[in-house]
Amino acid sequence: MSKTITIAPVTRIEGHAKITIQLNDAGEVADARFHVTEFRGFEKFCLGRSYREMPSITERICGICPVSHALASAKAGDMLKGVNIPPTAEKLRRLMHYAQLVQSHALSFFLLSGPDLLLGMESDPAKRNLIGLIEAQPELARQGIRLRQFGQEVIKLLGDRAVHPAWAVSGGVREPLTADKRDWIAARLPEALATAKKALALGYEALQRLSEEAGCYGSFPSLFLGLVSPDGGLEQYDGKLRLIDADGANLEGDSDPSRYAEFIGEAEQSWSYLKFPYYRPRGHEGDAGMYRVGPLARLNVASYAGTPLAEQELQRFRQFREGGGPVLGSFYYHQARLIELLYCLERIGELLDDPHLLDSHVRSHARTNNRVGIGVVEAPRGVLFHEYHLDNDGLLNHVNLIIATGQNNLAMNKTVLQIAKHYLAGSRLDEGLLNRVEHGIRCYDPCLSCSTHAMGRMPLQLELYSPDGGLIQRLERSSSPPLDSRK
Amino acid sequence: MSRLRLATAWLGGCSGCHMSFLDLGEQLIEISDALELVYGPLVDAKEFPEEVDVALIEGAVANFENLELLQQIRNRSKLLISFGDCAITGNVTSLRNFFSVDDLLTAVYHAGPGSAPRSDEADQVLPELLPRVLPLHQVVEVDAYIPGCPPDPERIMAALSALLQGQTVQLSEEQRTFG
Amino acid sequence: MPAITLTINNDLISARQGQTLLEVAREHGIEIPTLCHLDGLEAMGGCRLCLVELQGSSRPVPSCVTRAAEGMVVTTHSDKLVEYRKMLVELLLAERTHTCSICVQNNNCELQTLAAKLGIDHVRFDYLNQQLPMDASRERFALDHNRCVLCLRCVRVCDAVEGAHTWDVRGRGSTSRIVADLDRPWGTSTSCTDCGKCVQLCPTGALFKKGATVGEMRKERSFLNRILERRRLAAQGGTP
């Protein structure tokens, strides 16, 4: 008799979701799905508003990466105005962007995935969290918290608030940086770098310890999409879009990001509010057009890193490739994230040394000169698209947002299936499996708050369905009884 | 003294209030002895526990799952606090109230290939959207409010300090502005 | 001007004949909240926030349009008045869609400040959620009806100070709307001089400079009394 297992809510991810696993008559995993259960409708209610409000409106899509939305939105605004922003404004935007990547990656590693990686996939669920980590490894927890805080503080120094700063605007940024603020950042940077290096070492340790996981958590061929700098280097703020296949072949050349709609389509499924972006030329059927974005994709598409420490780490990371293609396992997202964290801190250091960082000309003024604006940045979780169309009065009459996490939707579904198949034997459900399946999702550090078409936080619930669709067993993780005792 | 059993929850919102909570930074370590985090997006409990002392709820009530969870939270918590503007006013989350759910789903889906989440299958897995996004106090009784989008860590700390000392949350004029 | 004596909040206070209760109270450091009122513009008693209790009167009166009189006994703050004021501001917040977090005037808004001052941390009424349009047809300025509280400062300053009378009001009750030139898009108004006085006096983010981003709109109002003072001097034959 077949069953469906439902895991809800998926926890320690940034959004609302469920996982269902379908078993066949033989009790083997037949299918698994990742459902995003929240819907918010930004693309509709933004219509009629001014694009100048959009950085702040779209920040409210996500409290974890508001800066990415603000920057993508401000860049779309730059295009609507048709201006080149002052060089210092771009430097400051980059500074805030790197700071956000630092805080977000630190959050993912120390507070969301860290409890699994550092305390164990099957450790006590009641302690497998931030507070448990504080108890078990207080010094490490403190360092992690301080690293995330460093990123948040830099954002606040620039934009006056750590979450939802109203600072990036079309034409540049609102305030220049002062010398004392720069000096504060510089003084704290060495500690941040030290913590990042420590995290990297812990990450390699975890990879060795968890080699079985690394081999089956989302390990499959797919395409990868990310920004690269004009000469192909690792890039997060601006550049060209590069799409490679599982062998590393560059499929679209390095294209201007504003051309994205020519090759990225969005499919839909009745069982998730989150859309399913895919590579148009390969279609949406059978995962043929599936691509991954985010830290793993960025390292895979980049020809080089460009900062000394990250370059070394990138070379080391490349060794996880088999046969010279891109690294294919989603478990390696964790390590890619840590390498990128190091990279961002190095870039922050370079910016602080820039003699023009404190210049006061940080905003270009212009009226609205274009009707279509497209802004693209690499959010912590992957490439983020904002596209705005304006009416005669400069108000929005069409908005399209393609959010990083959505683009991993196909891959997240496939990952869940792969983990379930690997670990689920004899339809015995236990806490460890539950957490492994959830962790498959955590690898992507999904930001479901971000997927405007859908969104939410992910509680995890596991349901087992019979072939005729009847609910056989529902497992919800509660703090008390062990899951396998409830039959 | 027993530790304060604190739960957090995230309904229809962006998680920014939770991020601001994390922005307490090292103060979190200092207060971790005095409180126990028993539920929320940061911990693994799947079911809202019994006998919670304080529940900080971010986000507005946007779908039936939010509604059920909120009612459960109310039944099981001594104090329920509306945490941030979405919980208090609906804020940006409630801007969808300008439109019917049908219009919204039509606008957002059916643009690409595949079947949009509006079928029987969707009803079984996805929570149905409420016709209107509601602030918490229109659904359950709320004991205190921490406004802000998000409330800054100073406001959160002011509220937590009061709670840890067994007092009611009374924010100053400067600390209770919306926005 | 002959002096009169009245009682405000149990204190005997002297005032000049012709002064409003609001003026007298403010002169004596008693703070009464207002929203539609602005020194220099004709008082209209629209927002009702300045209500005070008058002994012998069965209902509270707006202090901005009530003249002080000999022997009056006035209460400016009581539990009932505080509750009324809270309710009035809550109704304003529920009627239109203010959404402070994404407003051009966030952190510089009279309505937002007033709400916090009055102790409003939530609104007890149902939000109307009516979507109103934004008029961005004018080159330099825009009007977002969602944030308008119908204080009519714009109407009054445009008529009495600028002399253009571009603005007026259409409709009744909660369907009232500010309109330009008998309800045309602002951009097609021929009476508007683009002086921006209405924008500067608007207490919320309803009227704003078009380039302003969220939280960026600051209003500068010192021009009003400066202009009026110069005119008064000119009318007296003095040198402005």
Short mmCIF file of C-alpha atoms in Angstrom, two decimals, chain C residues 18-28 37 39 63-64 67:
data_model
loop_
_atom_site.label_atom_id
_atom_site.label_comp_id
_atom_site.label_asym_id
_atom_site.label_seq_id
_atom_site.Cartn_x
_atom_site.Cartn_y
_atom_site.Cartn_z
CA GLY C 18 -10.69 87.57 20.56
CA GLN C 19 -8.13 84.87 21.19
CA THR C 20 -9.15 81.27 20.62
CA LEU C 21 -8.92 78.76 23.42
CA LEU C 22 -6.17 76.99 21.49
CA GLU C 23 -4.09 80.17 21.29
CA VAL C 24 -4.56 80.87 24.99
CA ALA C 25 -3.67 77.34 25.98
CA ARG C 26 -0.54 77.29 23.84
CA GLU C 27 0.54 80.67 25.16
CA HIS C 28 0.48 79.12 28.60
CA HIS C 37 -4.76 73.58 12.37
CA ASP C 39 -0.82 79.03 12.48
CA SER C 63 -10.58 74.92 20.78
CA CYS C 64 -9.18 76.24 17.50
CA ARG C 67 -13.09 82.22 21.41
#
